[in-house]
PDB file of C-alpha atoms in Angstrom:
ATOM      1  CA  UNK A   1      18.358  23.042 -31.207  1.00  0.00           C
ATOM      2  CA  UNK A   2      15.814  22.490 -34.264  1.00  0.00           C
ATOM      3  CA  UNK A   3      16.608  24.213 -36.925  1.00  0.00           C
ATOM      4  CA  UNK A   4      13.208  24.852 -37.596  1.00  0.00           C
ATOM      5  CA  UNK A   5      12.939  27.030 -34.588  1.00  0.00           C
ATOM      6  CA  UNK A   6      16.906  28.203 -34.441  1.00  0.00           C
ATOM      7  CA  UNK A   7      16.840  32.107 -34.039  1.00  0.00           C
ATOM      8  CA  UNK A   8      19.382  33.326 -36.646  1.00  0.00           C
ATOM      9  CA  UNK A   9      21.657  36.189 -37.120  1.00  0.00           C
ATOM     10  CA  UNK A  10      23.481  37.249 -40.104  1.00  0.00           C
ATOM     11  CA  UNK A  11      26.626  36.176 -39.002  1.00  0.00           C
ATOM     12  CA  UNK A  12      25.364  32.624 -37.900  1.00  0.00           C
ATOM     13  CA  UNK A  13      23.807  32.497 -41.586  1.00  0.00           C
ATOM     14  CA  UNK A  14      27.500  32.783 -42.705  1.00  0.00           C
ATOM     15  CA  UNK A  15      29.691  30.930 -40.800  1.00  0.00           C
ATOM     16  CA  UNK A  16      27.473  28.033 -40.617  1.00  0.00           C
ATOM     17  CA  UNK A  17      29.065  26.269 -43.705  1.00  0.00           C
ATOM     18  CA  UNK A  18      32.610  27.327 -45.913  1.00  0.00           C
ATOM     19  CA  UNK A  19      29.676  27.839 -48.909  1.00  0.00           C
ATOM     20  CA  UNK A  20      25.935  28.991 -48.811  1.00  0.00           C
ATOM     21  CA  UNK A  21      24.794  27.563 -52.377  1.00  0.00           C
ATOM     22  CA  UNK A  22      23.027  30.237 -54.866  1.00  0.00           C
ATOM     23  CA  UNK A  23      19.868  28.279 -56.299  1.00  0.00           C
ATOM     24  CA  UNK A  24      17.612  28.728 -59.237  1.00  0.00           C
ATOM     25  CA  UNK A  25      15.025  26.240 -59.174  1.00  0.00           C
ATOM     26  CA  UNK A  26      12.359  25.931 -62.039  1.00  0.00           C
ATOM     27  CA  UNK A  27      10.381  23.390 -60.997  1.00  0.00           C
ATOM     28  CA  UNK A  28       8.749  23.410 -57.388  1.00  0.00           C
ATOM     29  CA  UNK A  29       9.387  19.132 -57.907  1.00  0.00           C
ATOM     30  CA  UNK A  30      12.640  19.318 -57.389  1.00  0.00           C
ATOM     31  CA  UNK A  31      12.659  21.671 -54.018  1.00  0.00           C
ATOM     32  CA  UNK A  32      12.689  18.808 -51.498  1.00  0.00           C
ATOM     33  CA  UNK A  33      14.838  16.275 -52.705  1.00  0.00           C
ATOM     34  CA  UNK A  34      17.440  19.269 -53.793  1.00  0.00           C
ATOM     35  CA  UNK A  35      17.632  20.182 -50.091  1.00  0.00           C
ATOM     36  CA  UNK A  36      17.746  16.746 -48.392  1.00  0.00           C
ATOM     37  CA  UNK A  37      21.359  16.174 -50.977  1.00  0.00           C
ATOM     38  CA  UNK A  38      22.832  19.048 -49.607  1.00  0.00           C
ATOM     39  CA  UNK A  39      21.628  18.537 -46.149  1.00  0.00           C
ATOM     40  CA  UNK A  40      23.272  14.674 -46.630  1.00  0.00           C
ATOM     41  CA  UNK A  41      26.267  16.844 -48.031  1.00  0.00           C
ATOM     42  CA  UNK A  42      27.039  18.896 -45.065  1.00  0.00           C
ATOM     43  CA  UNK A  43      25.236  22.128 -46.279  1.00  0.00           C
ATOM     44  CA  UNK A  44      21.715  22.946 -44.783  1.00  0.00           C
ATOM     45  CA  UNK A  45      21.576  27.179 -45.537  1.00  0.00           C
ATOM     46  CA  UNK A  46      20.195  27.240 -48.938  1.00  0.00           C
ATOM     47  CA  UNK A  47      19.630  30.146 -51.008  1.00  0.00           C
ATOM     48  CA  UNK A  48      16.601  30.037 -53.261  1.00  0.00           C
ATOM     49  CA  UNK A  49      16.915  33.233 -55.607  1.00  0.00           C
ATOM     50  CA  UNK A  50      13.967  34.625 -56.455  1.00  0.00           C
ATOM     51  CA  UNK A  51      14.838  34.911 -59.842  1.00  0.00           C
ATOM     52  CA  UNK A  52      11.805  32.512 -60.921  1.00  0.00           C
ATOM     53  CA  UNK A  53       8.136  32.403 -60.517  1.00  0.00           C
ATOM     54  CA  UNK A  54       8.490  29.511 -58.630  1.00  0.00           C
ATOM     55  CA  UNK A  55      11.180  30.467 -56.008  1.00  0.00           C
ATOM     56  CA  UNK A  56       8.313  31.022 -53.418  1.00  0.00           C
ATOM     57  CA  UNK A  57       6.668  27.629 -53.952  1.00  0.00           C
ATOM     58  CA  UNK A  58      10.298  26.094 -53.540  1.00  0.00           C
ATOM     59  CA  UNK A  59      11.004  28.187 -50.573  1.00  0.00           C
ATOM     60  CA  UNK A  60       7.768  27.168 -48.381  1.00  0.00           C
ATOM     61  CA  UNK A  61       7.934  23.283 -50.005  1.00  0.00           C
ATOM     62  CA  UNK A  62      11.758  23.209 -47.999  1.00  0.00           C
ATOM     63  CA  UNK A  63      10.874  25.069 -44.709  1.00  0.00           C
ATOM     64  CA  UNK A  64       7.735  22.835 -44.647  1.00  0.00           C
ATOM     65  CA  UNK A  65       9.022  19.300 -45.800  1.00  0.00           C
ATOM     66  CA  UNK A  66      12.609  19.722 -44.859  1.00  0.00           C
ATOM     67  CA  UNK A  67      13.208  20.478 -40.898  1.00  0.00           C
ATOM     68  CA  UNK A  68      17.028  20.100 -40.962  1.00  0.00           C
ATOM     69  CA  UNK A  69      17.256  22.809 -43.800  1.00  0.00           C
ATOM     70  CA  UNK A  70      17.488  26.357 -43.407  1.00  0.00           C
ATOM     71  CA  UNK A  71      15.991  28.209 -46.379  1.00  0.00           C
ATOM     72  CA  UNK A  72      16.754  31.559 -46.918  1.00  0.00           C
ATOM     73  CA  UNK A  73      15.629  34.334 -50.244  1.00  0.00           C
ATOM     74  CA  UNK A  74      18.016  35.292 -52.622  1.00  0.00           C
ATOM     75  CA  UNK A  75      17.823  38.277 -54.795  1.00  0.00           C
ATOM     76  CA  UNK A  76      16.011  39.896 -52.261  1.00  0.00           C
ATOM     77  CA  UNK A  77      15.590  43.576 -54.025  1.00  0.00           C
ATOM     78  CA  UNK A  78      12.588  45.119 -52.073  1.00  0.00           C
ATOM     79  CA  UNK A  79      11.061  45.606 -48.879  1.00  0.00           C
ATOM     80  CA  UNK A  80       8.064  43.725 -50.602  1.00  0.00           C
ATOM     81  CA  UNK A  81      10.058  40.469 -52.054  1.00  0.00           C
ATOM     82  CA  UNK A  82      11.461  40.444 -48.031  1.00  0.00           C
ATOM     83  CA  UNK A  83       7.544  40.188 -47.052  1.00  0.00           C
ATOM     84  CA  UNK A  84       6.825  37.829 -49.810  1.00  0.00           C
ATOM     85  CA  UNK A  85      10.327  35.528 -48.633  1.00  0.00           C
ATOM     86  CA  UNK A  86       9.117  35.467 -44.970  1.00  0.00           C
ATOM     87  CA  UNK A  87       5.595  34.696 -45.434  1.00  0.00           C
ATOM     88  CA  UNK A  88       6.680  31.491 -47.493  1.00  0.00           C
ATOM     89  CA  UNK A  89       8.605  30.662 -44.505  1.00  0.00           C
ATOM     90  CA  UNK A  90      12.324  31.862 -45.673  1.00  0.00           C
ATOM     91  CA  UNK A  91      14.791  32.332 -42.194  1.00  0.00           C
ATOM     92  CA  UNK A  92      17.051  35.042 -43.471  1.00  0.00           C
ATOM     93  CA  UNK A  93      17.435  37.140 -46.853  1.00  0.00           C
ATOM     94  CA  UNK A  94      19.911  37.915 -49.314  1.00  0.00           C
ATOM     95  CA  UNK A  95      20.390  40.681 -51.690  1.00  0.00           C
ATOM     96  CA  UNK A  96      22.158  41.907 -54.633  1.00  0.00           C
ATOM     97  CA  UNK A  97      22.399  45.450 -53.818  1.00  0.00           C
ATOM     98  CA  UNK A  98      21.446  47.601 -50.175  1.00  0.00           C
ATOM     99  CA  UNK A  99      18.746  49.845 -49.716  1.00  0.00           C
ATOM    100  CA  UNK A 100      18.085  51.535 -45.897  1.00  0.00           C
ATOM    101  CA  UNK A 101      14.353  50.632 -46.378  1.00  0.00           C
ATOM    102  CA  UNK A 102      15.372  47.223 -47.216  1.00  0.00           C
ATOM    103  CA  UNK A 103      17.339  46.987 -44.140  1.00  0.00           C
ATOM    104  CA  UNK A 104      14.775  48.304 -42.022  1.00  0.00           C
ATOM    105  CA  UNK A 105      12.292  45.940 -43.692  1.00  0.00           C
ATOM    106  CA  UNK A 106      14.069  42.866 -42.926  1.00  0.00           C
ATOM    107  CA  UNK A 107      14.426  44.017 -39.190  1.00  0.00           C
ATOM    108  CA  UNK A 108      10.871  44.866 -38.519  1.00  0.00           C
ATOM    109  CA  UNK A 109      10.643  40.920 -40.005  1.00  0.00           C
ATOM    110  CA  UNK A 110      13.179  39.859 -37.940  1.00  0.00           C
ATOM    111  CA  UNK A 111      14.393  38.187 -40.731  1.00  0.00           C
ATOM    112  CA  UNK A 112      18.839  38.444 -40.900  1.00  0.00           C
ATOM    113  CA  UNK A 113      19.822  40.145 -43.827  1.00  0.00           C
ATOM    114  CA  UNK A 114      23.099  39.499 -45.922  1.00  0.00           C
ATOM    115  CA  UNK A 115      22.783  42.645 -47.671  1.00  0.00           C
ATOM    116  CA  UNK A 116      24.969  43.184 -51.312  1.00  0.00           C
ATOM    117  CA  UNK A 117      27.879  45.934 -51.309  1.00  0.00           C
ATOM    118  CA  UNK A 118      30.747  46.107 -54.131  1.00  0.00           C
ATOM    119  CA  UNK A 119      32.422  50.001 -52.504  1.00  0.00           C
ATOM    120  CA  UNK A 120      33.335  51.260 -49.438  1.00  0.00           C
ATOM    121  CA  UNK A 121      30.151  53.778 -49.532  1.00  0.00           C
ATOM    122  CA  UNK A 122      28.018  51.223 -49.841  1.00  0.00           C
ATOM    123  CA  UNK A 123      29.571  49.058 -46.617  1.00  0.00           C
ATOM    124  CA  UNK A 124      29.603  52.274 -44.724  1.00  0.00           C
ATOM    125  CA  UNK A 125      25.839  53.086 -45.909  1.00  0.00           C
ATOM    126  CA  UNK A 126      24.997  49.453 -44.693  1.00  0.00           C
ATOM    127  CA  UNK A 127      27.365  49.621 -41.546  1.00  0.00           C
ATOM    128  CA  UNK A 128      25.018  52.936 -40.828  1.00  0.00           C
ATOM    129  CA  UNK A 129      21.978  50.737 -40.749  1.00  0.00           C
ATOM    130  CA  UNK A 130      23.906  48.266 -38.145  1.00  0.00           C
ATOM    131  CA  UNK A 131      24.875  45.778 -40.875  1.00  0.00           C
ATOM    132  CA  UNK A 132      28.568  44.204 -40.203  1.00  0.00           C
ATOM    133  CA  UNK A 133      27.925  40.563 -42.121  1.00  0.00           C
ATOM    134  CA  UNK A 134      28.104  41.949 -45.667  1.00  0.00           C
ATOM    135  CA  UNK A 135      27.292  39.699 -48.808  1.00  0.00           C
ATOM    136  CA  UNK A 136      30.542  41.190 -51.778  1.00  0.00           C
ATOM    137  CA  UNK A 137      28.813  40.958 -55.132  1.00  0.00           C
ATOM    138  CA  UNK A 138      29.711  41.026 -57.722  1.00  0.00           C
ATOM    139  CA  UNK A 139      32.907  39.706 -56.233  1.00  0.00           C
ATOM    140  CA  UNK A 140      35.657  39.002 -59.039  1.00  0.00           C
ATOM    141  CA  UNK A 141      34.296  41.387 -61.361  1.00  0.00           C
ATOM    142  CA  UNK A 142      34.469  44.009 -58.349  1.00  0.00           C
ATOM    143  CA  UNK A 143      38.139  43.115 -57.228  1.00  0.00           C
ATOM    144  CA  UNK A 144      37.909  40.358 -55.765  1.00  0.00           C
ATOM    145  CA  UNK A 145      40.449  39.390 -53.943  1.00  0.00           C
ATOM    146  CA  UNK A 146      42.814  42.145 -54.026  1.00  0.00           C
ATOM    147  CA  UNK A 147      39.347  44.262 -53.031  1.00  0.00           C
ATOM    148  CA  UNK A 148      38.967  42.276 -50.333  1.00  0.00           C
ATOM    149  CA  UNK A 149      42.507  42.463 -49.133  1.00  0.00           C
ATOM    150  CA  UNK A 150      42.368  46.183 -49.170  1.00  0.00           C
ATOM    151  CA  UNK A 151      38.984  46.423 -47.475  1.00  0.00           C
ATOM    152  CA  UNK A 152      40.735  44.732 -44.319  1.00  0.00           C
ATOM    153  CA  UNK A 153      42.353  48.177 -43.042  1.00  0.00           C
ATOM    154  CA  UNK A 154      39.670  50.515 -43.460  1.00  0.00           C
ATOM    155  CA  UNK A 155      36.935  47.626 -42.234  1.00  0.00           C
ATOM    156  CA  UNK A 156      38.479  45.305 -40.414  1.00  0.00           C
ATOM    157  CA  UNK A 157      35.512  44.857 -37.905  1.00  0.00           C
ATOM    158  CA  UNK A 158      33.098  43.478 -41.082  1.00  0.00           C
ATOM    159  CA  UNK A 159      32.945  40.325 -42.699  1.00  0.00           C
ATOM    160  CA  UNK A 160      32.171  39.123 -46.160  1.00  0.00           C
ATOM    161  CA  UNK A 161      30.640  36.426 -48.399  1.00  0.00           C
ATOM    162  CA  UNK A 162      31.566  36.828 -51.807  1.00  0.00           C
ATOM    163  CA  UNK A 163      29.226  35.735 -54.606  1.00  0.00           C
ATOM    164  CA  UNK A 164      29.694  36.354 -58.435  1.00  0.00           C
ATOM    165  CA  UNK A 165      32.625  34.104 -60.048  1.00  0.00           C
ATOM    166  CA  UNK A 166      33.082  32.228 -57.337  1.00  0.00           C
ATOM    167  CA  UNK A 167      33.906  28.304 -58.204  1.00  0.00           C
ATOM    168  CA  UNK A 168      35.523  25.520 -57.099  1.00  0.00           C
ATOM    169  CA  UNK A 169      38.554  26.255 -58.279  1.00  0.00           C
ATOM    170  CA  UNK A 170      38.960  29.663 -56.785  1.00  0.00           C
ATOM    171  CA  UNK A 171      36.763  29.466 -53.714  1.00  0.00           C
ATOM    172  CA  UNK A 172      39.852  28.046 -51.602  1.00  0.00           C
ATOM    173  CA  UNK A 173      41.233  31.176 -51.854  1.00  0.00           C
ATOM    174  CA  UNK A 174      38.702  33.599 -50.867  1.00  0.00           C
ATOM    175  CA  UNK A 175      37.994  31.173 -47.915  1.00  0.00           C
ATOM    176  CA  UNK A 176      42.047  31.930 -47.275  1.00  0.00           C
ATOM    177  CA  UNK A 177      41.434  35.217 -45.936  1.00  0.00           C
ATOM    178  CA  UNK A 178      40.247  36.506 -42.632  1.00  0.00           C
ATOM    179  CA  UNK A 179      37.479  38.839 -43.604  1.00  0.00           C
ATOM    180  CA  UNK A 180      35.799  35.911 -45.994  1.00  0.00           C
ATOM    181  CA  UNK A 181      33.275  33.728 -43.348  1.00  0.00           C
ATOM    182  CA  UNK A 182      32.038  31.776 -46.416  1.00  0.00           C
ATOM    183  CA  UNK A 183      31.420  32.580 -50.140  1.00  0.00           C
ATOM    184  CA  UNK A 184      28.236  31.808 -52.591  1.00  0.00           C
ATOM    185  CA  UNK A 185      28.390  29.979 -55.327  1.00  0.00           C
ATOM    186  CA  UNK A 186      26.160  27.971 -57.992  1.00  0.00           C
ATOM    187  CA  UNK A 187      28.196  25.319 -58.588  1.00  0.00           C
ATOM    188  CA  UNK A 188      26.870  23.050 -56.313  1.00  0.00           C
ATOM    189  CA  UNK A 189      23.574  22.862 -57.783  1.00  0.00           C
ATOM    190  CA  UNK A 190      23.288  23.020 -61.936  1.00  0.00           C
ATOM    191  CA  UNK A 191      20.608  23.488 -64.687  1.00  0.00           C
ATOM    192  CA  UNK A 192      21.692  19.964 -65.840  1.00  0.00           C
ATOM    193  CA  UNK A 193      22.020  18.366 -62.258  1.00  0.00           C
ATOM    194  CA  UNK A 194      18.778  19.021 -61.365  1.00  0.00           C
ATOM    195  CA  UNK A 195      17.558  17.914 -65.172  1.00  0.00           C
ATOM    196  CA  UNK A 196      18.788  15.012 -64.261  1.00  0.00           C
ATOM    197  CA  UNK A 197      17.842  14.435 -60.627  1.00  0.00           C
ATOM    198  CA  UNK A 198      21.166  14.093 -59.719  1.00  0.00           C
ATOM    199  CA  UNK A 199      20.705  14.365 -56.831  1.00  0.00           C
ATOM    200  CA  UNK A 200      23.683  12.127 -55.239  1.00  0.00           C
ATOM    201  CA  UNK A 201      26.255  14.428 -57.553  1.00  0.00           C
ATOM    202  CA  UNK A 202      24.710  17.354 -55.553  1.00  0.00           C
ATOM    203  CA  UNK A 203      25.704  15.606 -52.374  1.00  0.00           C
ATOM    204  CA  UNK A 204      29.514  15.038 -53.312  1.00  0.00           C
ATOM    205  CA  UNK A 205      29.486  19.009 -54.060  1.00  0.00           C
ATOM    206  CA  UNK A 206      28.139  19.350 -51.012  1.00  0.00           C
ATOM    207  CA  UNK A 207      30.379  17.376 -48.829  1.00  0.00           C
ATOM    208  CA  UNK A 208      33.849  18.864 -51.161  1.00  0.00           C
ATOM    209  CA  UNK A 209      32.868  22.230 -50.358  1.00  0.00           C
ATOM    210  CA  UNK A 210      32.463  21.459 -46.422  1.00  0.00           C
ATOM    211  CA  UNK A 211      36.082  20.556 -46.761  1.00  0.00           C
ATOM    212  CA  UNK A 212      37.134  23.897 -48.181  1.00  0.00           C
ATOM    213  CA  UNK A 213      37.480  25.390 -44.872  1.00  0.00           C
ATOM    214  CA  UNK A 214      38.919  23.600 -42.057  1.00  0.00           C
TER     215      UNK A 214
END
């Protein structure tokens, strides 16, 4: 199937790759060939946080120039960024935090939501909504792993993607546990990589972190 046309769920969003890459891109230049390294690395759901005032620009350059990526919205806080993310042509949404009205903004949009919880009120609040592919964050400075360990009793019928601390050095052992589908992380793509252009360093991230998970 295309990707382009691929109808997506939450879950698919996650267990597509062992890592969904958290992006913060500048410079709308560097959109395109940023996604086609990653793609070459194994990794096509991208995460362009809106963090910038060019994260839409970069979001519609990929889904328009870049058919084997799937571009999602990051930092997703408001019913209105999750309008502003689909209308630039973003396939599913991520936030920080949940909201109900979020939630029910993303599913009139039929756009999957990964939405941010860090308690047990919060994944119940979400779980409420009909939410059951949950986005941890801040994930170390929450608990981590231990949180996520205990969080495998009480809701053992959700799973996670932690994001916040997460690196290359750790993410081998949230992948480890059976309620982790994936994690987030930045360290695929840096300020100083895409400086650079470095765009064939990008694409040996890419392809290490594909191996994280077998």
């Amino acid at each position: 199937m295309n990707p382009s046309t691929q109808r997506l769920s939450a879950e698919d969003v996650m267990r597509d790759a062992p890592v969904i890459p958290v992006i913060v891109l500048h410079d709308v230049r560097h959109a395109v060939p940023l996604a086609r390294a990653l793609i070459a690395g194994g990794i096509r759901m991208l995460e362009v946080t809106l963090r910038t005032p060019q994260a839409l620009a970069c979001i519609e350059a990929i889904a328009k120039e870049v058919p084997d990526a799937l571009v999602g919205a990051g930092t997703v806080r408001s019913a209105a960024d999750a309008i502003a993310a689909s209308q630039a042509g973003a396939r599913f949404a991520v936030s920080p935090g949940f909201t109900p009205a979020l939630g029910r903004q993303c599913r009139d949009l039929d756009l999957p939501l990964l939405p941010g919880v860090a308690t047990g009120s919060e994944i119940m609040m979400a779980q409420d909504e009909g939410f059951k592919a949950l986005k941890f964050f801040p994930a170390v400075q929450a608990g981590g792993l231990a949180m996520l360990k205990a969080w495998q009793g009480p809701f053992g019928d959700v799973i996670f993607c932690p994001t916040g601390g997460i690196h290359s050095g750790n993410a081998h052992e949230f992948l480890a546990l059976p309620n982790v589908a994936c994690v987030g992380g930045s360290w695929l793509v840096t300020g100083d990589a895409l400086a650079r252009s470095d765009w064939s360093s990008i694409t040996s991230l890419a392809r290490a972190a594909c191996g994280l998970k077998q």
